[in-house]
CSV table of C-alpha atoms and ligand atoms in Angstrom, one decimal:
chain,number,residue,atom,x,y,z
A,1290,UNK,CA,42.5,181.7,75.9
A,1291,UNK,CA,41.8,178.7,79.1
A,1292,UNK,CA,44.0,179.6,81.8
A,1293,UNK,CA,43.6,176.2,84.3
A,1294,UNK,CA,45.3,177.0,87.4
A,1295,UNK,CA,46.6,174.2,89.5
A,1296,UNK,CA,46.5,175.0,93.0
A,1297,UNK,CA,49.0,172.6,94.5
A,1298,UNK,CA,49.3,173.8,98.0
A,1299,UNK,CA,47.8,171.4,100.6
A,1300,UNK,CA,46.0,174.5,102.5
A,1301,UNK,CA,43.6,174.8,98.9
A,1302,UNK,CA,40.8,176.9,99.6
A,1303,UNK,CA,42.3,178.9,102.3
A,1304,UNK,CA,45.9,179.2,100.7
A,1305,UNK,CA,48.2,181.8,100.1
A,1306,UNK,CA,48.8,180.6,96.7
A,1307,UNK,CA,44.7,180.9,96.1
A,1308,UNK,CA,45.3,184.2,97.6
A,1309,UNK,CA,48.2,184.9,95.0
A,1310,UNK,CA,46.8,183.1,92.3
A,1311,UNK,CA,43.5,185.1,92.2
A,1312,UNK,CA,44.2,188.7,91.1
A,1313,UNK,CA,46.3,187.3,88.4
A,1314,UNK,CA,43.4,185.1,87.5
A,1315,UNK,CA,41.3,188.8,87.7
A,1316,UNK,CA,43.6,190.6,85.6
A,1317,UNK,CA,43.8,187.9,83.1
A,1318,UNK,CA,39.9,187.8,82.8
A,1319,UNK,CA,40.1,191.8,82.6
A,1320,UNK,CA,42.0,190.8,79.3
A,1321,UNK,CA,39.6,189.1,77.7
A,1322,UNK,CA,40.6,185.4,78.8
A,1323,UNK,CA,38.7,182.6,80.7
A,1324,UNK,CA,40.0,180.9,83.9
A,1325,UNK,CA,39.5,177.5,86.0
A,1326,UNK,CA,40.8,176.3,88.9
A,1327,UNK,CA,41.6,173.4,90.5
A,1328,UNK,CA,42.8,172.2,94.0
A,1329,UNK,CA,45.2,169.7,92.4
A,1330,UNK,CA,46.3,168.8,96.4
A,1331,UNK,CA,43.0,167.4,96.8
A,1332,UNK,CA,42.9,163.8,95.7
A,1333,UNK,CA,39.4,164.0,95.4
A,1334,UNK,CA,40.1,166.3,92.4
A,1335,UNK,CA,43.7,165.2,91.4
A,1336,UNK,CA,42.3,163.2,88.5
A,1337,UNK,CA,40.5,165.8,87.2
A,1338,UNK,CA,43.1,168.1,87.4
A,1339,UNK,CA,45.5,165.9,85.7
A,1340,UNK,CA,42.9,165.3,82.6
A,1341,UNK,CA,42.9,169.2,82.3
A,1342,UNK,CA,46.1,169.6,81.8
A,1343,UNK,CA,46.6,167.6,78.4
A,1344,UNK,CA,43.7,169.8,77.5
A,1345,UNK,CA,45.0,172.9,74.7
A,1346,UNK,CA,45.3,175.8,77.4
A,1347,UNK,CA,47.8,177.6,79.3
A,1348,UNK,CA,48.9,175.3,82.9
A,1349,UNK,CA,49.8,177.5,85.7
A,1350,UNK,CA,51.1,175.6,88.3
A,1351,UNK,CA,51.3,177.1,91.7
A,1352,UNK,CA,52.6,175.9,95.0
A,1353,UNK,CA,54.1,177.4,98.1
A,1354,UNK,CA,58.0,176.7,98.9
A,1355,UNK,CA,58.1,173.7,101.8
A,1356,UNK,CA,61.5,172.6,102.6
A,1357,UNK,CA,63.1,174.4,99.8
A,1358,UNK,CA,61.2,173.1,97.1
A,1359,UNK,CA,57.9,171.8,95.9
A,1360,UNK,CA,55.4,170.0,98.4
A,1361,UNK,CA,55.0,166.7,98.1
A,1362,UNK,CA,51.6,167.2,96.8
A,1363,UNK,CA,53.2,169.2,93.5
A,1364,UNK,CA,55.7,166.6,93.1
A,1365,UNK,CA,52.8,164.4,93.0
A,1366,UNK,CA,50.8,166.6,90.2
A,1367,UNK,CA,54.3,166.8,88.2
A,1368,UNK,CA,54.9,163.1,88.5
A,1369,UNK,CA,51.8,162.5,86.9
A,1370,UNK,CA,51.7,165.2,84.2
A,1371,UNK,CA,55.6,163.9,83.9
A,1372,UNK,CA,53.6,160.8,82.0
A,1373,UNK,CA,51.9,162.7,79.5
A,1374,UNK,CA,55.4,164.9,78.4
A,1375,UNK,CA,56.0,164.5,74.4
A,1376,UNK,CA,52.2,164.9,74.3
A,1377,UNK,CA,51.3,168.3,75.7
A,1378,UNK,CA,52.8,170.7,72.9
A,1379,UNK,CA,49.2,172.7,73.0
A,1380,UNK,CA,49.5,173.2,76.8
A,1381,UNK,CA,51.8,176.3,77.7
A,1382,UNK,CA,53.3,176.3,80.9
A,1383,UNK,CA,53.2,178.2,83.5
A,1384,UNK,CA,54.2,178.5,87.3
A,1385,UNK,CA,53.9,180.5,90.6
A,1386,UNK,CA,55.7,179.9,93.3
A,1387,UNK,CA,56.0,181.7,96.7
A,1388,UNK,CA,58.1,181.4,100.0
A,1389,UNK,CA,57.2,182.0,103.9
A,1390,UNK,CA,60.5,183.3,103.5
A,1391,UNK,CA,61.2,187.4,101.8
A,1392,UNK,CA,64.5,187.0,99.8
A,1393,UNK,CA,64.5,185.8,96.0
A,1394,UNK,CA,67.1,183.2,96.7
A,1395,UNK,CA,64.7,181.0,98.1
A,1396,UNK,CA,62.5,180.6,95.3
A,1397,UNK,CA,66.0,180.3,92.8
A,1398,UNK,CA,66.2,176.8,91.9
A,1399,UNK,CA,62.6,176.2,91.7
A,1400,UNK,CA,62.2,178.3,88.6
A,1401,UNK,CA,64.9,176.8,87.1
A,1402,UNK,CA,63.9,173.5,87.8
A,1403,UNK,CA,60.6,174.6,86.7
A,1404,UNK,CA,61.8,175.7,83.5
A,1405,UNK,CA,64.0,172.6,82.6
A,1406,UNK,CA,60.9,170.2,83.6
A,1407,UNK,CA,58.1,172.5,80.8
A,1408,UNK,CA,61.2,171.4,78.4
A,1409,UNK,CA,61.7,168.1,79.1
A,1410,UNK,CA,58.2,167.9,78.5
A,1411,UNK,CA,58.0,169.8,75.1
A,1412,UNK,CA,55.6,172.5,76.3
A,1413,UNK,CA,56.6,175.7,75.5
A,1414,UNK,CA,57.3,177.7,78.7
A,1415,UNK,CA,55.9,181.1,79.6
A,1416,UNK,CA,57.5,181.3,83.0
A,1417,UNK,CA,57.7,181.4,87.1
A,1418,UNK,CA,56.1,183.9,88.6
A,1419,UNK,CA,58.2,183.9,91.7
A,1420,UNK,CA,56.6,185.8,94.7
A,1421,UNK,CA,58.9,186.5,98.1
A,1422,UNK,CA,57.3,186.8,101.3
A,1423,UNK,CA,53.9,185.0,100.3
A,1424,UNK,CA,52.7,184.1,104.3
A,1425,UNK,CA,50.2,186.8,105.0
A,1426,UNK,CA,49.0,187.0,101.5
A,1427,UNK,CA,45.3,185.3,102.3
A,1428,UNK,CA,44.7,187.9,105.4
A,1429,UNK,CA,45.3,190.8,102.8
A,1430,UNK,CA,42.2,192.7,102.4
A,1431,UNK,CA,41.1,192.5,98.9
A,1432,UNK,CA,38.9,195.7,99.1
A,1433,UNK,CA,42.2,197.7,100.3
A,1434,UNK,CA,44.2,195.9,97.8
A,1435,UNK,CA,48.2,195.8,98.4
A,1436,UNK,CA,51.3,196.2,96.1
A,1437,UNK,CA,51.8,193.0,95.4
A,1438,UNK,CA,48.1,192.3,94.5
A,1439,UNK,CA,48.0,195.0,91.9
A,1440,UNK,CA,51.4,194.0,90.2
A,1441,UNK,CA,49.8,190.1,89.8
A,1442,UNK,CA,46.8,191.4,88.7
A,1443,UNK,CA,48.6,193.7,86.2
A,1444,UNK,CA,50.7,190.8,85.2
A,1445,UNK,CA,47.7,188.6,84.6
A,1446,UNK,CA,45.9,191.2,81.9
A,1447,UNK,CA,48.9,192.0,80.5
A,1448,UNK,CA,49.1,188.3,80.1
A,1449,UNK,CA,46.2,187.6,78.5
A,1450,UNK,CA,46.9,190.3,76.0
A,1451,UNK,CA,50.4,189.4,74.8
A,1452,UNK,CA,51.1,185.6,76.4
A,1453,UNK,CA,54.2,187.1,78.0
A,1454,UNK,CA,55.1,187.7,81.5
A,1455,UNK,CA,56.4,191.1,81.9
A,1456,UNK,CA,59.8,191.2,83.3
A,1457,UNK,CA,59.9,194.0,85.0
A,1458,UNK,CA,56.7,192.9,87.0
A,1459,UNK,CA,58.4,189.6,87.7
A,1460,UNK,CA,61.4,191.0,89.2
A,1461,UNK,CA,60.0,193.0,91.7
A,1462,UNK,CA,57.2,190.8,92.8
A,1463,UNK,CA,60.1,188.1,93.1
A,1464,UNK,CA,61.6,190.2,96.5
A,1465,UNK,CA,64.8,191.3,97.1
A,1466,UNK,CA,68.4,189.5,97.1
A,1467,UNK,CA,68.9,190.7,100.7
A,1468,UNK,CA,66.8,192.8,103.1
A,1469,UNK,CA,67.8,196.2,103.6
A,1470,UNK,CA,69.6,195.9,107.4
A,1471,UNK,CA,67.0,198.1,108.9
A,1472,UNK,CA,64.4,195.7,107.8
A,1473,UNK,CA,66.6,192.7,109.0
A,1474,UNK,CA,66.7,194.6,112.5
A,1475,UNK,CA,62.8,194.5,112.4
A,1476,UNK,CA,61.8,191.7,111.0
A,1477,UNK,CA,62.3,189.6,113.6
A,1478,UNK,CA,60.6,191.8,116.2
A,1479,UNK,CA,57.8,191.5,114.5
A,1480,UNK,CA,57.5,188.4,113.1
A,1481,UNK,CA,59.0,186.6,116.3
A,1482,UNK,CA,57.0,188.6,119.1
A,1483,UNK,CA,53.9,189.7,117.3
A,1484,UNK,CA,53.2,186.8,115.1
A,1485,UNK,CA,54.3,183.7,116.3
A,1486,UNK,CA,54.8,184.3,119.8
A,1487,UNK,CA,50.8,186.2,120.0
A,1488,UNK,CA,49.4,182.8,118.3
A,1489,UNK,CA,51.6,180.4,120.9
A,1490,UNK,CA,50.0,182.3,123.4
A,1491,UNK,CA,47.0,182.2,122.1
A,1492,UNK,CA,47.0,178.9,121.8
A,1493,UNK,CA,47.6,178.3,125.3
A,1494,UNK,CA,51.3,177.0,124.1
A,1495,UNK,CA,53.6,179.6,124.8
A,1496,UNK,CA,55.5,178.0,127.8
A,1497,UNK,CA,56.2,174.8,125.5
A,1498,UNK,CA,57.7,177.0,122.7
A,1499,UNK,CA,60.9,175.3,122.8
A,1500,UNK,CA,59.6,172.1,123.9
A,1501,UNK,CA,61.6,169.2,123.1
A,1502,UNK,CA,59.2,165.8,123.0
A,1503,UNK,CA,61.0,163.5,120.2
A,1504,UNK,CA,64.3,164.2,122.5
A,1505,UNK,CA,65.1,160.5,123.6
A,1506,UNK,CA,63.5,158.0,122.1
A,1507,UNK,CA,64.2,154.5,120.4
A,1508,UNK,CA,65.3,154.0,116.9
A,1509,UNK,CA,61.6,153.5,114.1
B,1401,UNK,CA,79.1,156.4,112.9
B,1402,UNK,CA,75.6,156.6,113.3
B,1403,UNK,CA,73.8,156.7,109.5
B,1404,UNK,CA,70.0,157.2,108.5
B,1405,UNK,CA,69.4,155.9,105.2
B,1406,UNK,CA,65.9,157.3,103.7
B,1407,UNK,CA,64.9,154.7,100.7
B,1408,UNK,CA,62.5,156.8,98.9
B,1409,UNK,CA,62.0,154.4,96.3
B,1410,UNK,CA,58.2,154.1,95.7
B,1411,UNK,CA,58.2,151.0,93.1
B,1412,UNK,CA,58.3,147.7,95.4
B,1413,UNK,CA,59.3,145.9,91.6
B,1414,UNK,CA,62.4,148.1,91.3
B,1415,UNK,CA,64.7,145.3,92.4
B,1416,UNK,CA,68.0,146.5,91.3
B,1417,UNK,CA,67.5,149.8,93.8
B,1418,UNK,CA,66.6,148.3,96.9
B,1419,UNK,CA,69.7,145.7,96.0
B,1420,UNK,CA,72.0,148.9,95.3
B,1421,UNK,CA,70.8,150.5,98.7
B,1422,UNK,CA,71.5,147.4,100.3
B,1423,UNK,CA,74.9,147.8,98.9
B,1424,UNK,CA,75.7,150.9,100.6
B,1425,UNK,CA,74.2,149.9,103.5
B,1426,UNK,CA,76.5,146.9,104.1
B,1427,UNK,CA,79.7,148.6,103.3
B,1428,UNK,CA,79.0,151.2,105.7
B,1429,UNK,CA,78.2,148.6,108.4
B,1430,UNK,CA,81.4,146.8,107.4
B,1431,UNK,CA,83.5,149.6,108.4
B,1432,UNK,CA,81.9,149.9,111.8
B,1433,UNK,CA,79.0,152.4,111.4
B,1434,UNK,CA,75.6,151.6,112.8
B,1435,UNK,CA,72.9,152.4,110.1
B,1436,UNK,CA,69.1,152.1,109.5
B,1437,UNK,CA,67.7,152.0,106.8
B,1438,UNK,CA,64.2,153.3,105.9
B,1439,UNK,CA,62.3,152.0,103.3
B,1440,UNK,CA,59.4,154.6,103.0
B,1441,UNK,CA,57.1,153.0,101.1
B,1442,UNK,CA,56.6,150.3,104.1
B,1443,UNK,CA,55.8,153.4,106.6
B,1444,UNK,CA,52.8,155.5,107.5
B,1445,UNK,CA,53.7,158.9,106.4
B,1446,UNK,CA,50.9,161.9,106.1
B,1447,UNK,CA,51.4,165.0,103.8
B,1448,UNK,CA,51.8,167.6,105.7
B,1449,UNK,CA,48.7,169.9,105.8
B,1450,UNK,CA,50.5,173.1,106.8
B,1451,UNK,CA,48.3,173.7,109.4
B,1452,UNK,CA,52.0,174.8,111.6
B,1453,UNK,CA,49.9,172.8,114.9
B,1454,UNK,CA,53.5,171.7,115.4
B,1455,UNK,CA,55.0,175.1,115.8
B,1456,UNK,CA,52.0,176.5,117.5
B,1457,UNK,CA,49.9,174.1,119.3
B,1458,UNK,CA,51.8,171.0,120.3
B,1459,UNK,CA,55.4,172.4,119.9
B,1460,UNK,CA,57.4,170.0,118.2
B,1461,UNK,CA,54.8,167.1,117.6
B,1462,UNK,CA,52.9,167.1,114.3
B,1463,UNK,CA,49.4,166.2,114.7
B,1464,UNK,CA,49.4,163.0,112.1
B,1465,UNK,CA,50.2,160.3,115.1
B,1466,UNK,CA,51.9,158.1,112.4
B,1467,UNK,CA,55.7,156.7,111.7
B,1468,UNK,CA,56.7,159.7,111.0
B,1469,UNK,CA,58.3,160.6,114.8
B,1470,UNK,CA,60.2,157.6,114.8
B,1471,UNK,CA,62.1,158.8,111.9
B,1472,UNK,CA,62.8,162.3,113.1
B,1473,UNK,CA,64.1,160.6,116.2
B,1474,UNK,CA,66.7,158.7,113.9
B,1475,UNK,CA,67.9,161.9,112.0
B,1476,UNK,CA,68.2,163.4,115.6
B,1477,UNK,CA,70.8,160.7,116.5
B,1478,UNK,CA,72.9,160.5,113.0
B,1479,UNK,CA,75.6,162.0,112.0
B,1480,UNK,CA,74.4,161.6,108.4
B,1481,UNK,CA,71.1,161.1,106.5
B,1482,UNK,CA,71.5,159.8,103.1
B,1483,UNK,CA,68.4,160.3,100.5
B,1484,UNK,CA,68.0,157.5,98.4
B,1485,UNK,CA,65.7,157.9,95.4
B,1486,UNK,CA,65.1,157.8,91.7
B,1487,UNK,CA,65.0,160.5,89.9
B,1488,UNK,CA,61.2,161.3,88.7
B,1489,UNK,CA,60.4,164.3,86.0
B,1490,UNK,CA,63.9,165.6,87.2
B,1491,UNK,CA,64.2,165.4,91.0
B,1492,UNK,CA,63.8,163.2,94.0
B,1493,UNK,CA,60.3,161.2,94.8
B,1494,UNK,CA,56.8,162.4,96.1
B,1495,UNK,CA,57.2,160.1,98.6
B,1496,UNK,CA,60.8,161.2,99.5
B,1497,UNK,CA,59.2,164.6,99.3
B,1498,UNK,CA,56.7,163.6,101.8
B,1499,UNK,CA,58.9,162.6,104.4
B,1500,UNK,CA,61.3,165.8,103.8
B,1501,UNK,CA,58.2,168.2,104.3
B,1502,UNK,CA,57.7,167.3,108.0
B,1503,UNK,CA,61.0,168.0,109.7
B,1504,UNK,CA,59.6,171.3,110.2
B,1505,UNK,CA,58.7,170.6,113.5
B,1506,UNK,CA,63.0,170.1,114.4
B,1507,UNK,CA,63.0,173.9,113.6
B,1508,UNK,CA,61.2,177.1,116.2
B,1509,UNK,CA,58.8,179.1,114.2
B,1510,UNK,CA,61.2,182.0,115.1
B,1511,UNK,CA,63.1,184.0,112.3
B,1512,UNK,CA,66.6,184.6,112.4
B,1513,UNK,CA,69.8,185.6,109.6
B,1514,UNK,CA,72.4,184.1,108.5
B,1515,UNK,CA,74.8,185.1,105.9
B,1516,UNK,CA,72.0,187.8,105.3
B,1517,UNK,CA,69.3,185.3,104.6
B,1518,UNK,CA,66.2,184.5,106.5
B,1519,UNK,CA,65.9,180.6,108.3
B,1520,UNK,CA,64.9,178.8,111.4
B,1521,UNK,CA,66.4,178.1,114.3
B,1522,UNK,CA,66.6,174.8,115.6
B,1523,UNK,CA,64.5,173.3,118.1
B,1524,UNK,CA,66.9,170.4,119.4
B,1525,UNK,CA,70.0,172.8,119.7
B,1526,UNK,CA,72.5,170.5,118.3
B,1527,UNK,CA,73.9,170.0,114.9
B,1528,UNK,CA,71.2,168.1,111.9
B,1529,UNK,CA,73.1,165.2,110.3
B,1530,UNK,CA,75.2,166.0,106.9
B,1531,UNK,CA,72.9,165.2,104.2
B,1532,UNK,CA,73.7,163.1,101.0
B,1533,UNK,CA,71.9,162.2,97.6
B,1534,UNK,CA,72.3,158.2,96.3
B,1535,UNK,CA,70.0,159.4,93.1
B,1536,UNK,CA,68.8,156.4,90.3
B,1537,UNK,CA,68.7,158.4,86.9
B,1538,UNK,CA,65.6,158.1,84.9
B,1539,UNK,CA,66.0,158.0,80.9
B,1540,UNK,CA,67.2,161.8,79.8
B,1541,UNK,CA,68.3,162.7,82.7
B,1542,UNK,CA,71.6,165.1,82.3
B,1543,UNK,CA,74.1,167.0,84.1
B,1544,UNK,CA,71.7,170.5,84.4
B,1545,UNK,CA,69.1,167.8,86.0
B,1546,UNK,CA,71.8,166.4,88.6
B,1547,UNK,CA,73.2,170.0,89.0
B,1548,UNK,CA,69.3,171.3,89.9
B,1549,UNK,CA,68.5,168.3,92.6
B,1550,UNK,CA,71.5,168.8,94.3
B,1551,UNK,CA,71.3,173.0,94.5
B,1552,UNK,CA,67.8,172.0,95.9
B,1553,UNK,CA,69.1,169.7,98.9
B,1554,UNK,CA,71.7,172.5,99.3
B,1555,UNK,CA,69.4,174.8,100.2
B,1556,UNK,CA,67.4,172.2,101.8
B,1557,UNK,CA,70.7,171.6,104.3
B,1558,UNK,CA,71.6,175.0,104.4
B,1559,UNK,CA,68.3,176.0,106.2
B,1560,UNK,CA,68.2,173.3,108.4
B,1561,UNK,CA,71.9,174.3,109.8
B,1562,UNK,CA,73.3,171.6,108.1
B,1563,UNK,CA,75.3,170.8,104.3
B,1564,UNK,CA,75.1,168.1,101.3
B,1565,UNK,CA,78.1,166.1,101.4
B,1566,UNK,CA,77.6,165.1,97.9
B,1567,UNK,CA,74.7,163.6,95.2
B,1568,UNK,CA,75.9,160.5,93.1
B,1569,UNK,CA,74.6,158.0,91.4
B,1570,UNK,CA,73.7,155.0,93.6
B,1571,UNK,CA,75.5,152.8,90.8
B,1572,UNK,CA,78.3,154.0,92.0
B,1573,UNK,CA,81.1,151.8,94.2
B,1574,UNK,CA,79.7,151.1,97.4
B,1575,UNK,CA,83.1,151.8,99.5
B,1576,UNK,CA,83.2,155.1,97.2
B,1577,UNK,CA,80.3,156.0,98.8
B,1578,UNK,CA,80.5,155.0,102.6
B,1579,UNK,CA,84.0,156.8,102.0
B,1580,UNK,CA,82.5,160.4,101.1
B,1581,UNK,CA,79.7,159.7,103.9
B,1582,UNK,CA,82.7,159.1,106.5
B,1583,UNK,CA,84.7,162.5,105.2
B,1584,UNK,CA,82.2,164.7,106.3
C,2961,FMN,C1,56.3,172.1,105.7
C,2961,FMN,C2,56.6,173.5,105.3
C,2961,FMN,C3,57.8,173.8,104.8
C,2961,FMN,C4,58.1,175.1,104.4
C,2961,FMN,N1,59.3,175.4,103.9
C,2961,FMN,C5,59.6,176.7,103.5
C,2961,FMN,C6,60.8,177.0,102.9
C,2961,FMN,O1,61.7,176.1,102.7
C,2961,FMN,N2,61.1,178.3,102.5
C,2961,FMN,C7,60.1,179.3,102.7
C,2961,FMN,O2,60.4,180.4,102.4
C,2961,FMN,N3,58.9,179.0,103.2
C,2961,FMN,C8,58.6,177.7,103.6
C,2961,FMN,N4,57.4,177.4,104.2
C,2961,FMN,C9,56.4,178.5,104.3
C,2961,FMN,C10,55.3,178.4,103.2
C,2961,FMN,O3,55.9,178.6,102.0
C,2961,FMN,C11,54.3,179.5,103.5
C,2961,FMN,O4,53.7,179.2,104.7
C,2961,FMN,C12,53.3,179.7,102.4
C,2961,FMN,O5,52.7,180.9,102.6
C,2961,FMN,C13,52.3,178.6,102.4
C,2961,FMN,O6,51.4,178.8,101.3
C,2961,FMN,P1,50.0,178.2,101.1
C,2961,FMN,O7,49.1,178.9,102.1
C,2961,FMN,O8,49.6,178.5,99.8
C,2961,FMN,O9,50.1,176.7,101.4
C,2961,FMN,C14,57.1,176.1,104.6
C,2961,FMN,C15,55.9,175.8,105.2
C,2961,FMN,C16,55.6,174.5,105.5
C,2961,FMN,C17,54.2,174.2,106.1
């Protein structure tokens, strides 16, 4: 079985969805099937990517969650795929999708958006792989790998073995409905002081934080 | 009133939408609002990269110096942004998209909750405008499709501290319309 993956964030190479993508992609070659991938953002590769996907295989489509929803590099990719729909019966669909953000409500109406477009098409559907909390995913360590890289690379062989996505899997790599109040305490400690605030000041930019530069201006 | 009107229509030969936007656009100028309208496909717009330069760099500037500051300015001063667009493979335009990916840098980097979910806070203090959807159906579309776009933009609004007013069709009555943009 071809599994293409179409990376769609515009970060391809060094992306959290590559990051994500890849021990699926490991535990799906683990289970006997074959796997390419392409940086669908780039438009250097877009019409190649495109091409590939009429081909018979199985289609993941993955993409990072910007402004609560696709990037407008995936709506591109869909918008052109949304062409060959009535055509692509022998490509099975598939889709990750990840937020910055750790709650599962995020990534909600994506999958069922994703779901309603694979049958507007008339490709059958294997799912969204919804993953909560995807930022720090490409700084994980893969030698010392995490939770969340074993359950995607679980899912991926158990994939290639039955062409189902396990549910149980899916729900907990989707992330909770809430955060647990202790974590909510935390999380913006850490996130807020020794993330973003250590890179501002790093970057020489932590006095303009808050800056405010469009604040009066004329009309475009 | 002050109203930003984002055409997101990519096809320049797609008469009838740019006609229907117009519509809108004069009935809400008729009742004494000033509006602009956008027509996207006539601006410089970059994808954003993700590179966050505009959270953690140059705070609040992205680092594509295109048309795409002038617009933020606008939503800064309305009171509502209206998304105008046809509906493509079941939800609003790449190029719509494209513009709606770069208001990041109106938010901090910072996380916060609210109603027990994460967002951002925002950078300019005050209130975003009230966000609308004028969609153009495309053949099949049905109710689920409508009922999906708009839960989008909800969430869209929600995490920018703001809410969707409504999402019709842009057939419909132009004084309908500029009367749910004025209830807000
Ligand atoms: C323009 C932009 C918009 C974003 N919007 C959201 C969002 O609405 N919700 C969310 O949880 N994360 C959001 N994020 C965070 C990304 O989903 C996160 O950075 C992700 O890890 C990027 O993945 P990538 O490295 O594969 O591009 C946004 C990031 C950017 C750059």
């Amino acid at each position: 079985m071809l599994l293409n993956i179409f990376n769609c964030s515009p970060r391809g190479e060094r992306s959290n969805t590559r990051a994500l993508a890849r021990p699926f992609v490991e535990g799906f070659m683990a289970g006997g099937g074959e796997a390419r991938e392409y940086p669908a953002a780039d438009p250097a590769v877009f019409d190649a990517a495109v091409e590939a996907f009429g081909t018979p295989s199985v289609a993941m489509i993955a993409f990072p969650l910007y402004a609560d929803a696709m990037p407008a590099a995936a709506k591109a990719f869909i918008e052109e795929i949304w062409r060959l729909r009535g055509s692509c019966e022998s490509t099975r669909m598939l889709f990750l999708v990840h937020s910055g953000f750790p709650e599962e409500t995020h990534t909600r109406v994506m999958k069922d958006y994703l779901e309603r477009l694979a049958a507007r098409m008339g490709s059958p559907c294997d799912g969204v792989i919804r993953v909560g909390g995807g930022e720090a995913a490409r700084h994980a360590n893969s030698r010392k790998p995490g939770r969340t890289y074993m359950r995607l690379w679980e899912l991926g062989r158990l994939y290639a073995e039955r062409v189902v996505l396990d549910a149980a899997i899916l729900a907990k790599l989707a992330g909770p409905r809430r955060l647990p109040w202790p974590a909510r305490l935390l999380a913006p400690m850490i996130v807020n002081r020794l993330v973003w605030d250590r890179e501002l000041r790093r970057n020489g930019a932590f006095d303009r934080r808050r800056d405010r530069p469009l604040e009066a201006g004329e009309r475009p | 009133m002050n109203v930003t009107i984002l055409d997101g229509n990519p096809d320049v030969e797609r008469v009838p939408f740019s006609f229907m936007v117009g519509g809108v656009a004069r009935a809400l100028v008729g009742a004494g609002h000033e509006v602009e309208t956008v027509v996207l496909r006539e601006r410089v717009v970059h994808r954003c990269i993700g590179c966050f330069s505009c959270w953690l760099r140059t705070p609040g500037l992205c680092i594509f110096d295109d048309d795409h500051p002038a617009i933020l300015r606008s939503l800064l001063r309305s009171d509502a942004v209206v998304f105008a667009s046809p509906l493509v493979a079941g939800f609003y335009t790449a190029l719509l998209k494209t513009t709606i990916d770069r208001v990041i840098p109106l938010v901090l980097p910072y996380i916060e909750f609210s109603a027990g979910e994460c967002r951002h806070p925002l950078r300019y203090g005050r209130r975003m405008p009230a966000m609308a959807l004028l969609f153009d159906p495309e053949e099949g579309t049905e109710q689920e499709d409508v009922a999906i776009v708009s839960r989008a933009l909800e969430r869209f609004a929600r995490n920018a501290h703001s809410r969707l007013l409504f999402a019709r069709p842009l057939s419909d009555d132009p004084q309908e319309v500029r009367h749910a943009v004025e209830h807000l």
